[in-house]
Short mmCIF file of C-alpha atoms and ligand atoms in Angstrom, two decimals:
data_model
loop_
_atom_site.label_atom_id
_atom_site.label_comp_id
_atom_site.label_asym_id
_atom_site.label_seq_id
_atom_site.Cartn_x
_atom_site.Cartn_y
_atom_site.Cartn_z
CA UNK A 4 17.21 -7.07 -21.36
CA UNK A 5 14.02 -8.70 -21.64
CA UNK A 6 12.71 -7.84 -17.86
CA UNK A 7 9.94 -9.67 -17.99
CA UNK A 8 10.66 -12.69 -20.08
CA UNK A 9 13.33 -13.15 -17.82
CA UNK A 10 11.73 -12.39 -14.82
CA UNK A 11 8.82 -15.22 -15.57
CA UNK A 12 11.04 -18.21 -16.83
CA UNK A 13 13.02 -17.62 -13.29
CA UNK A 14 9.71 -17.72 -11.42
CA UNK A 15 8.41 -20.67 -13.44
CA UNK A 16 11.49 -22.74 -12.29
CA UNK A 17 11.23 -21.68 -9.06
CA UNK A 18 7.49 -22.70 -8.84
CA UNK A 19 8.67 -26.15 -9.48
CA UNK A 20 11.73 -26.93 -7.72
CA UNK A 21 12.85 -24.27 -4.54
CA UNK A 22 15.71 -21.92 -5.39
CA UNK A 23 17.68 -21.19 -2.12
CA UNK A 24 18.96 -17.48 -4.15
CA UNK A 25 15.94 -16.44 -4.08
CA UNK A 26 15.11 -16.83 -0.22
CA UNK A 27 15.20 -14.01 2.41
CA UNK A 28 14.75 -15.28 6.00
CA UNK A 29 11.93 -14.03 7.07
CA UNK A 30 10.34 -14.55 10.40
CA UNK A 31 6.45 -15.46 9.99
CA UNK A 32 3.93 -16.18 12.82
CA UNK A 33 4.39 -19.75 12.62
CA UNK A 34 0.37 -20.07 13.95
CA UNK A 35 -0.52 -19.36 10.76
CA UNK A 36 2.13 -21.71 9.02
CA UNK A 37 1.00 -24.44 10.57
CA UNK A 38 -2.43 -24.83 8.19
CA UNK A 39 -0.28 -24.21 4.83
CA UNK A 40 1.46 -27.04 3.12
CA UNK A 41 5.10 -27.69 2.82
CA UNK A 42 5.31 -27.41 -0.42
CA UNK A 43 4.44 -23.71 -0.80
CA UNK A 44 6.22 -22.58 2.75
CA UNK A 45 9.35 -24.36 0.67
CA UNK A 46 8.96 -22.25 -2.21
CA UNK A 47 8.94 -18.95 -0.44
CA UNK A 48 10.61 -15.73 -2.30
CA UNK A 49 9.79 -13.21 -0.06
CA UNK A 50 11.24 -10.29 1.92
CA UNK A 51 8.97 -9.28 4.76
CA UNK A 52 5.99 -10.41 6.24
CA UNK A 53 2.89 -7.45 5.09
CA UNK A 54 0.11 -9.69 6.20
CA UNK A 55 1.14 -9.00 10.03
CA UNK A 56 -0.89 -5.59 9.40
CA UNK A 57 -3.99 -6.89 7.80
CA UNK A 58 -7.15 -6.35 9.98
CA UNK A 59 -9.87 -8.59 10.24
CA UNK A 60 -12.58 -8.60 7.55
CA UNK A 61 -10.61 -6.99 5.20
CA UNK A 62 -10.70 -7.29 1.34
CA UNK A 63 -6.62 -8.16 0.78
CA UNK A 64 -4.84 -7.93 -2.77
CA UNK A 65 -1.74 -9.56 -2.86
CA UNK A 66 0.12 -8.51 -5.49
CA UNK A 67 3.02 -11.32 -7.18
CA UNK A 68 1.37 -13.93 -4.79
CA UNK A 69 3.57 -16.97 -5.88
CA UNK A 70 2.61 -20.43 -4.39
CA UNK A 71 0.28 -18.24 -2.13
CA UNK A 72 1.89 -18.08 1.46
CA UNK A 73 1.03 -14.51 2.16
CA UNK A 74 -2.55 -15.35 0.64
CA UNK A 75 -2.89 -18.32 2.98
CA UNK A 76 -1.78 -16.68 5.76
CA UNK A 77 -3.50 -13.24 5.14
CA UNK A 78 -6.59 -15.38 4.54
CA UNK A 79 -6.53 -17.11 8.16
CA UNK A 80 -6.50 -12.82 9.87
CA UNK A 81 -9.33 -11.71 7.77
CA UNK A 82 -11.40 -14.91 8.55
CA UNK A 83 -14.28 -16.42 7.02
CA UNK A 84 -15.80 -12.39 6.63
CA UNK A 85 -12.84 -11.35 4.25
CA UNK A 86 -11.72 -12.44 1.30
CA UNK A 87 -7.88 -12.40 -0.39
CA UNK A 88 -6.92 -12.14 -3.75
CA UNK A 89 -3.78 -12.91 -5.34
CA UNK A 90 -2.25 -11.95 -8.72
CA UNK A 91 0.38 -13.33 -10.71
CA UNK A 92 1.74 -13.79 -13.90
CA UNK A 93 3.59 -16.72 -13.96
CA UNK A 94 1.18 -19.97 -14.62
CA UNK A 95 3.61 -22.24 -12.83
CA UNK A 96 3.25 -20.54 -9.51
CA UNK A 97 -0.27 -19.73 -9.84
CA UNK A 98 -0.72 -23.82 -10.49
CA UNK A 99 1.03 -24.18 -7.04
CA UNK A 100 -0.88 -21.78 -5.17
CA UNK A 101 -4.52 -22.72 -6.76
CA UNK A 102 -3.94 -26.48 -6.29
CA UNK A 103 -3.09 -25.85 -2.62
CA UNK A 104 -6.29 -23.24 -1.77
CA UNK A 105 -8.58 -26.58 -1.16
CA UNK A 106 -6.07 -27.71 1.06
CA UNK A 107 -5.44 -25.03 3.14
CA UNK A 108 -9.53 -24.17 3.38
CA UNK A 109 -10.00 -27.61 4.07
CA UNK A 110 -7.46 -27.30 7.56
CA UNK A 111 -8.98 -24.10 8.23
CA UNK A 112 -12.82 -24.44 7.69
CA UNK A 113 -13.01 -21.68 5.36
CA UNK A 114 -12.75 -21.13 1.78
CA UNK A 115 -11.66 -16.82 1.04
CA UNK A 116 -9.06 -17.31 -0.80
CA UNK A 117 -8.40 -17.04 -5.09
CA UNK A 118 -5.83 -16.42 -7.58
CA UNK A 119 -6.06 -14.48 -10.77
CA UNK A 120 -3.82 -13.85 -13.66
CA UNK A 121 -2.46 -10.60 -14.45
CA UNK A 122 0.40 -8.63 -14.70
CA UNK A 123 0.49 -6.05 -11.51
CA UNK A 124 1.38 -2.66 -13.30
CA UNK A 125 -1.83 -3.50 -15.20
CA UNK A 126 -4.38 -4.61 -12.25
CA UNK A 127 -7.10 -4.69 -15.03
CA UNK A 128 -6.46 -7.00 -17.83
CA UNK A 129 -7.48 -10.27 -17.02
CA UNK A 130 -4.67 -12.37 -18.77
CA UNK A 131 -7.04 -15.52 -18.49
CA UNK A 132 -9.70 -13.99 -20.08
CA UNK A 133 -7.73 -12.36 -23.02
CA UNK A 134 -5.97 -15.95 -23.68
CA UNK A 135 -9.80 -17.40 -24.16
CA UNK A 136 -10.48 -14.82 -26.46
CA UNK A 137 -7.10 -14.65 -28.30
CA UNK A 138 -7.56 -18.62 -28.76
CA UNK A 139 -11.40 -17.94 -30.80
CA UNK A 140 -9.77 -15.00 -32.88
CA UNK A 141 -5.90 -15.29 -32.64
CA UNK A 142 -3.06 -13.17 -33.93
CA UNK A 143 -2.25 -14.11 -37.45
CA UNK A 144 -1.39 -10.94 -39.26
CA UNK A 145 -0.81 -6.90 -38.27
CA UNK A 146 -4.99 -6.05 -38.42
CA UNK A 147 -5.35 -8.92 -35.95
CA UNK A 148 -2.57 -7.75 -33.68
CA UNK A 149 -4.32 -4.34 -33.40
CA UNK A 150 -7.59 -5.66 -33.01
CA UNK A 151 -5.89 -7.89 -30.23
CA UNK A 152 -5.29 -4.14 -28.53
CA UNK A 153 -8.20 -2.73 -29.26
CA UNK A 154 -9.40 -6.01 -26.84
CA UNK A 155 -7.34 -5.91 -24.28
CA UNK A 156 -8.42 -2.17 -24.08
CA UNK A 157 -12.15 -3.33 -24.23
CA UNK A 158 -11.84 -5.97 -21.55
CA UNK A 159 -10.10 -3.73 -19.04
CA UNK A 160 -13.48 -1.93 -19.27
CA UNK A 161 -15.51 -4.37 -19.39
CA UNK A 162 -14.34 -7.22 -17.25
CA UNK A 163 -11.29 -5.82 -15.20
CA UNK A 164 -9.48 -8.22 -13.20
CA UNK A 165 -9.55 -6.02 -9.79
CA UNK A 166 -11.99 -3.64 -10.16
CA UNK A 167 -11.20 0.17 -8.80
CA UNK A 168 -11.67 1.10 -5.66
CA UNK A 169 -12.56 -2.41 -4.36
CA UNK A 170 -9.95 -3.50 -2.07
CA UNK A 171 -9.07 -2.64 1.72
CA UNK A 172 -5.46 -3.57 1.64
CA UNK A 173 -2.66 -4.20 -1.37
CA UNK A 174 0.03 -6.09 0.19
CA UNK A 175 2.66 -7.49 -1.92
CA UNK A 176 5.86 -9.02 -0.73
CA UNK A 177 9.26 -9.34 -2.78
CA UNK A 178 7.67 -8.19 -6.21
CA UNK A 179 7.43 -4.65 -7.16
CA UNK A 180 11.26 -4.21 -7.47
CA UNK A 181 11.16 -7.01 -10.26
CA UNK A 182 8.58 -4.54 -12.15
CA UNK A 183 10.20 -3.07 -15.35
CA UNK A 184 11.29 0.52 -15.11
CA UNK A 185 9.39 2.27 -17.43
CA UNK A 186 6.20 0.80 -16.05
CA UNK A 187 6.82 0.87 -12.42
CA UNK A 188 4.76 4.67 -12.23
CA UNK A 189 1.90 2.18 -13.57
CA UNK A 190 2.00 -0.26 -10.89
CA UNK A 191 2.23 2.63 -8.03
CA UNK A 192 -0.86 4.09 -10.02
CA UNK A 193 -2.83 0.92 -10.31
CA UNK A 194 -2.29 0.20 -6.42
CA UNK A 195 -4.19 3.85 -5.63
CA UNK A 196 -6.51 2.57 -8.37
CA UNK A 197 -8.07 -0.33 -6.90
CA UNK A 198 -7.73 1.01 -3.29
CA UNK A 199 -10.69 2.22 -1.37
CA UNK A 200 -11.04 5.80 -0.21
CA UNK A 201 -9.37 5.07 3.14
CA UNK A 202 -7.62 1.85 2.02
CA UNK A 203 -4.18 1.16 2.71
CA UNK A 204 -0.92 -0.67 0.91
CA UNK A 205 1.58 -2.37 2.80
CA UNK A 206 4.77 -3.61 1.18
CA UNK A 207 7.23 -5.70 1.78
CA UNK A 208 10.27 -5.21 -1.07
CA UNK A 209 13.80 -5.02 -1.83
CA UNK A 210 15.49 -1.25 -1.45
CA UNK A 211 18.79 -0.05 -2.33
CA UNK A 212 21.02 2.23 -0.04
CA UNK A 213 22.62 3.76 -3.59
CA UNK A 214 21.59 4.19 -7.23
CA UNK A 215 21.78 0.92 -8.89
CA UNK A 216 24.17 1.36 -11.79
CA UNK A 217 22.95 0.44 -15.65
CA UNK A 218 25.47 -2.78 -15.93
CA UNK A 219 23.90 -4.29 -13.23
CA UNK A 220 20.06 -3.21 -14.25
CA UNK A 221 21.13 -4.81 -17.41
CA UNK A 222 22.23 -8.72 -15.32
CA UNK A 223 19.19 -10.79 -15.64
CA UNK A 224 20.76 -12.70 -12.25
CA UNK A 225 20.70 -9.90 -10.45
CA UNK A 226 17.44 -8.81 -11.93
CA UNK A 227 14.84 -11.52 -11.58
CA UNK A 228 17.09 -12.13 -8.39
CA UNK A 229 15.04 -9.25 -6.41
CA UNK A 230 18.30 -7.09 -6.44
CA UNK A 231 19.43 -4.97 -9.33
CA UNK A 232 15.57 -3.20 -9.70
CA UNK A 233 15.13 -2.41 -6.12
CA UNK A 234 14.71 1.20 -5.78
CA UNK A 235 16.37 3.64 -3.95
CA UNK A 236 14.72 4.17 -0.36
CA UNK A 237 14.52 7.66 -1.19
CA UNK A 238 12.66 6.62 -5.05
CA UNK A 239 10.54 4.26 -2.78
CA UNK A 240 8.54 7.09 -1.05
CA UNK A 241 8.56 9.11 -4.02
CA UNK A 242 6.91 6.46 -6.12
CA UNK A 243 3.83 6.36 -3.35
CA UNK A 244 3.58 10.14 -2.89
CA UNK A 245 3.54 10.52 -6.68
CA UNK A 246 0.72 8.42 -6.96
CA UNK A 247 -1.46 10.17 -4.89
CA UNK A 248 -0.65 8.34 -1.29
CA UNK A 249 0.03 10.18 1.56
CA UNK A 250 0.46 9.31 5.29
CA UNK A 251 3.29 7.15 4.19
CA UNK A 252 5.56 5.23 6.53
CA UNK A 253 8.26 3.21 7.64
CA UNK A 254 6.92 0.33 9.42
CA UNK A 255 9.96 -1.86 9.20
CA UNK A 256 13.68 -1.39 7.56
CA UNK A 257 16.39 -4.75 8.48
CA UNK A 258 19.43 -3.01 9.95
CA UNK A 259 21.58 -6.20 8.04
CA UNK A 260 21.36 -5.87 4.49
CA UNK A 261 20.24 -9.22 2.94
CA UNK A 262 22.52 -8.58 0.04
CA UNK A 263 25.39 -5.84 -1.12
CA UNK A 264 26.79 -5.98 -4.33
CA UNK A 265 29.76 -3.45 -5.60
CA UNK A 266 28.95 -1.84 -2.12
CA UNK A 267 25.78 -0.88 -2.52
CA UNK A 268 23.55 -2.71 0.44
CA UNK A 269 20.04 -4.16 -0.62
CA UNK A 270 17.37 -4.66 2.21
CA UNK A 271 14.05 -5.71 3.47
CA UNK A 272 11.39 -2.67 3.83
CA UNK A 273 7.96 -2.89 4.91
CA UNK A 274 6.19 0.73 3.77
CA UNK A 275 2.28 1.41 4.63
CA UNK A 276 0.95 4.23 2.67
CA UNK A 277 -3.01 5.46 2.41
CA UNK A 278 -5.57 6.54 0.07
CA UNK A 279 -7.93 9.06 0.53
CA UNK A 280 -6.70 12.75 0.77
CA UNK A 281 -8.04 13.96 -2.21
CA UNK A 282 -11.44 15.18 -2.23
CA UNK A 283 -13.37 18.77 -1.84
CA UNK A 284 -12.02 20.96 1.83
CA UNK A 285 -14.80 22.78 3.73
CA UNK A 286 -14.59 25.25 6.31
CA UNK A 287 -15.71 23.60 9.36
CA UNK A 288 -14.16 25.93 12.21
CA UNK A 289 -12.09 23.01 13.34
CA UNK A 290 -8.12 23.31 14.78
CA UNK A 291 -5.58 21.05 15.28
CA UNK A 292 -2.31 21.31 17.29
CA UNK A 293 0.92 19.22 16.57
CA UNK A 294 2.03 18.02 19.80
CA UNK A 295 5.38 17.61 19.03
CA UNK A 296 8.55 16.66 19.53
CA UNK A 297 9.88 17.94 16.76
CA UNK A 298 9.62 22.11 15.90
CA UNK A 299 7.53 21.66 12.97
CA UNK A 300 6.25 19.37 10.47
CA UNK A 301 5.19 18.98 6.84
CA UNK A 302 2.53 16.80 5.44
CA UNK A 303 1.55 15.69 2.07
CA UNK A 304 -0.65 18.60 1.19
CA UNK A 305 1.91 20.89 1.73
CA UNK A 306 0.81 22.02 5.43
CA UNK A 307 3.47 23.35 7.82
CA UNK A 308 2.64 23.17 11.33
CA UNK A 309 4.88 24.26 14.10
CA UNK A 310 4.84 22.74 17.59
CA UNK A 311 2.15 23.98 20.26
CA UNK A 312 0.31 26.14 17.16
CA UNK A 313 -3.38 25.78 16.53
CA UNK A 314 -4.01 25.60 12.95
CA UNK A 315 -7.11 25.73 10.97
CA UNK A 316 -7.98 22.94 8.78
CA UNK A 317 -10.41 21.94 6.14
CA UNK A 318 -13.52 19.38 7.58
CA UNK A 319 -11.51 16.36 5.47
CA UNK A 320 -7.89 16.99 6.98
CA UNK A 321 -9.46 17.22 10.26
CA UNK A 322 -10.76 13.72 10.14
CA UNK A 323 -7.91 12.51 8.37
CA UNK A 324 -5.22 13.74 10.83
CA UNK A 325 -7.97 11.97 13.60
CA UNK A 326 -7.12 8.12 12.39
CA UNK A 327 -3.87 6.41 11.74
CA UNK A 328 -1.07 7.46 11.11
CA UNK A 329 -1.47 10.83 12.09
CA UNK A 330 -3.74 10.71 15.72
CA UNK A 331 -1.14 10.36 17.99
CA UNK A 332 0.56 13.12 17.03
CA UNK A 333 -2.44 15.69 17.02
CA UNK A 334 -4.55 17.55 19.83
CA UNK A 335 -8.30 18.12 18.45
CA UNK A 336 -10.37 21.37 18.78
CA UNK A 337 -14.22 21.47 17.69
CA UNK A 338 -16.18 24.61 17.36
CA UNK A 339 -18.49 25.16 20.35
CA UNK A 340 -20.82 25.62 17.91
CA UNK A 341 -20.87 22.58 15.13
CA UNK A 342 -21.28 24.29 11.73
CA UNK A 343 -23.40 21.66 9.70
CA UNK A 344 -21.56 20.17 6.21
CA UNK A 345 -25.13 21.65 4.13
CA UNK A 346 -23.69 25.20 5.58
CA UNK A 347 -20.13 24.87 5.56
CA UNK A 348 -18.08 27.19 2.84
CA UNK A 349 -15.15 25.82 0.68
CA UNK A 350 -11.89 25.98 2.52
CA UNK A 351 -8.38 26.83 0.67
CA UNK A 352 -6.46 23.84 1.49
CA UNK A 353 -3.23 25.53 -0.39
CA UNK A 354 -3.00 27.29 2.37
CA UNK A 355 -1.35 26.84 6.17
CA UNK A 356 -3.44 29.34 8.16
CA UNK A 357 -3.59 29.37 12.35
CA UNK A 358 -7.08 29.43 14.24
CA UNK A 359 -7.59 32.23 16.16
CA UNK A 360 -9.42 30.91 19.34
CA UNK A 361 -12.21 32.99 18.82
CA UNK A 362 -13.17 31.64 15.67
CA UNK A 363 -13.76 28.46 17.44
CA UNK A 364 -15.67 29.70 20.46
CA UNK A 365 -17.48 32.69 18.54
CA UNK A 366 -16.74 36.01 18.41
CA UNK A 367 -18.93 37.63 21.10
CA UNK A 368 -17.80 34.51 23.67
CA UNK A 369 -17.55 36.18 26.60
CA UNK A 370 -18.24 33.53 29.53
CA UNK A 371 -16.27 33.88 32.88
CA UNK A 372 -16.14 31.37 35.02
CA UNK A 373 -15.29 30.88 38.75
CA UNK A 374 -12.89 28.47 40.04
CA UNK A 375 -14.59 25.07 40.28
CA UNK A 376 -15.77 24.04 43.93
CA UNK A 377 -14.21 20.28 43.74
CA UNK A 378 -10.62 22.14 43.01
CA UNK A 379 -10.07 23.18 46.87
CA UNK A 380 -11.61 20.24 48.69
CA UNK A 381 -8.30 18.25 49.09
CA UNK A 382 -8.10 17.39 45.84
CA UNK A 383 -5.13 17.83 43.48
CA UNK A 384 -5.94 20.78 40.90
CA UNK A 385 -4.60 23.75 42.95
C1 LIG B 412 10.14 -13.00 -5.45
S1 LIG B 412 8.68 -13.85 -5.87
C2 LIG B 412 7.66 -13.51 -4.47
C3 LIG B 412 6.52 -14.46 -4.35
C4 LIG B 412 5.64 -14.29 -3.11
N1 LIG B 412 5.20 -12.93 -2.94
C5 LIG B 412 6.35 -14.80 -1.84
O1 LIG B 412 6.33 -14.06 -0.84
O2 LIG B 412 6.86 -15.92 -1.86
C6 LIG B 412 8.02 -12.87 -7.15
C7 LIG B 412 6.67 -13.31 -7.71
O3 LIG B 412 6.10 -12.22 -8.41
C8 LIG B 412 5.67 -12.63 -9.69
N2 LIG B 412 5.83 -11.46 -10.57
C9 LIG B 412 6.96 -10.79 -10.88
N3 LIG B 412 6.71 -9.73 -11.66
C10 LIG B 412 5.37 -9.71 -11.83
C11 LIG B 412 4.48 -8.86 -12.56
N4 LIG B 412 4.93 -7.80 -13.24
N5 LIG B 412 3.16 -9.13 -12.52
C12 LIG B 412 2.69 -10.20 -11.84
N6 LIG B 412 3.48 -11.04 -11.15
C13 LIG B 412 4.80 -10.81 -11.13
C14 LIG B 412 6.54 -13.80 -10.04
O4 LIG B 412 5.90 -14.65 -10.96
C15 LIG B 412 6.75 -14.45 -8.68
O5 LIG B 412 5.74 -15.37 -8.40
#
């Protein structure tokens, strides 16, 4: 099967009249609906709602953007100081969404908002810009079709449609499940590409409770439908973690699947995951202490921290485990004495190693104190 052929002749029909097949009730913060037109909140095809966790001021990619309602709503949270970006592929939705941004900037008094072309496993050729060239020098024989590579390679370079390490938040909602197979490691890669160091990706797609079997991989209904290349929920996580994410979460699952099909149930998932763990470790004397509940736990670099332990950890975990996702479940312990980053040794990160109190308060600590005078005037300490 053709994936993509198919998947783009479905989408351009859909751009221009609404399929019902293709919509998954989906419950949006209808403030935001109000200042986008009927025509594109008519021609929604997606599966979640991502742009509930985008943050004001934020640089948003939305990746398979279609007429543009996540854009247009994404677009009214980050305000007139952010700025959203949709991709797409298919030139009939992308006419939709672009002839609608005026509209929707004119309602809201703000103009952040613009669509590119591209296909999202390969976030930097510019599909618009390769067309203008390919129409001054186009593909008449084998040399030209090489030299049409050895452009696309050069433009990716040179003018990449999302440039790395750019973008705050990649939300996407509905699309990465109709991604072809073999490339789908690509898209997961180019989503940690153009993330900042500390930038997230939240995504809304279709996951499967079972393997999907070949014969219906191979249905182009089922296919372009936003069924038969959902992943498993188990292949889901893998696909972030093996792209370099960690910190990656659940942050919705439906209960009801929205299809099943030969008994295997297909659902809504909205998964966050984060960039920004790798990076040099340096011995900074600090200690951490999972709170708990459970007995231990594991996280992406391999650390294995039981309950109530204090564990040493390099300068970068350390500040890592102090943001989200991880704060809440984390007690904090600083030297007494800071030990500045131009002093600080390299710290072996493959390694889960406990702190030995001492190491924080120094070795030859050897303070007593006496019971505080405010603890036996009535008060409640004793
Ligand atoms: C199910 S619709 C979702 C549209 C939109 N996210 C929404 O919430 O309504 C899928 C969209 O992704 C686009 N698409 C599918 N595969 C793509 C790919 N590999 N690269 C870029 N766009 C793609 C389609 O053209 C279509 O607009």
């Amino acid at each position: 099967m053709k994936t993509e052929h198919t998947v783009t002749n479905r989408y351009a029909n859909a751009a221009k009249a609404p399929e019902s097949a293709l919509c998954c009730p989906v419950d949006y913060d209808r403030k935001y609906l109000e200042a986008i037109p009927q025509e594109v909140i008519e021609k929604d095809y997606g599966c979640g709602d991502p742009s509930k966790y985008v943050r004001p001021g934020e640089t948003v990619l939305d990746l398979g953007s279609g007429t543009g309602k996540i854009c247009f709503i994404a677009s009214q949270v980050v305000g007139p100081e952010g700025r959203v970006i949709g991709v797409d592929m298919t030139s009939e939705m992308l006419e939709v969404a672009r002839r609608n941004a005026p509209v929707v900037a004119k309602t809201i008094g703000f103009a952040n908002v613009e669509f590119r072309k591209g296909r999202i496993q390969d976030l930097a050729l510019d599909l618009e810009v390769l067309d203008g060239e390919l129409k001054r020098r186009p593909i008449t024989d084998a040399a030209s079709f090489l030299a049409a590579d050895e452009l696309a390679e050069e433009l990716r370079i040179t003018r990449p449609l999302v440039a790395s390490d750019s973008i705050d938040v990649v939300v996407s909602n509905c699309v990465l499940n109709l991604v072809d197979p073999q490339t789908k490691p690509q898209l997961f890669r180019e989503i940690f590409r153009v993330l900042k160091k500390g930038g997230r990706a939240v995504i809304s797609d279709i996951v499967a409770d079972e393997p999907v079997p070949e014969h219906l991989q191979s249905d182009p209904e089922l296919w372009s439908g936003c069924i038969s290349g959902a992943l498993t929920e188990e292949a889901f996580f893998h696909a972030f973690a093996e792209a370099g994410f960690y910190g990656i979460e659940i942050l919705k699952l439906d209960a009801q699947p929205w299809r099943s099909v030969e008994g295997i149930e297909f659902r809504s998932v909205t998964v966050q995951a984060f960039k920004g763990k790798q990076g040099p470790c340096f011995e900074r004397k600090q200690a951490v202490i999972y709170r708990g509940p459970f007995k231990e736990v594991l996280d992406d670099d391999g650390h294995r921290m039981e309950r109530g332990v204090r564990y040493a950890v390099c300068d970068k975990t350390y500040h890592l485990y102090k943001k989200s996702p991880y704060a809440q479940f984390f007690e904090f312990i600083d030297p007494r004495e800071a030990v500045a980053m131009g002093f600080a040794k390299p710290f072996d990160c493959s390694r889960t190693a406990r702190r030995h109190p001492k190491e924080t308060k120094g070795q030859d600590y050897h303070d007593t104190t006496q019971a505080r005078d405010q603890c036996c005037d009535g008060g409640s300490c004793c």
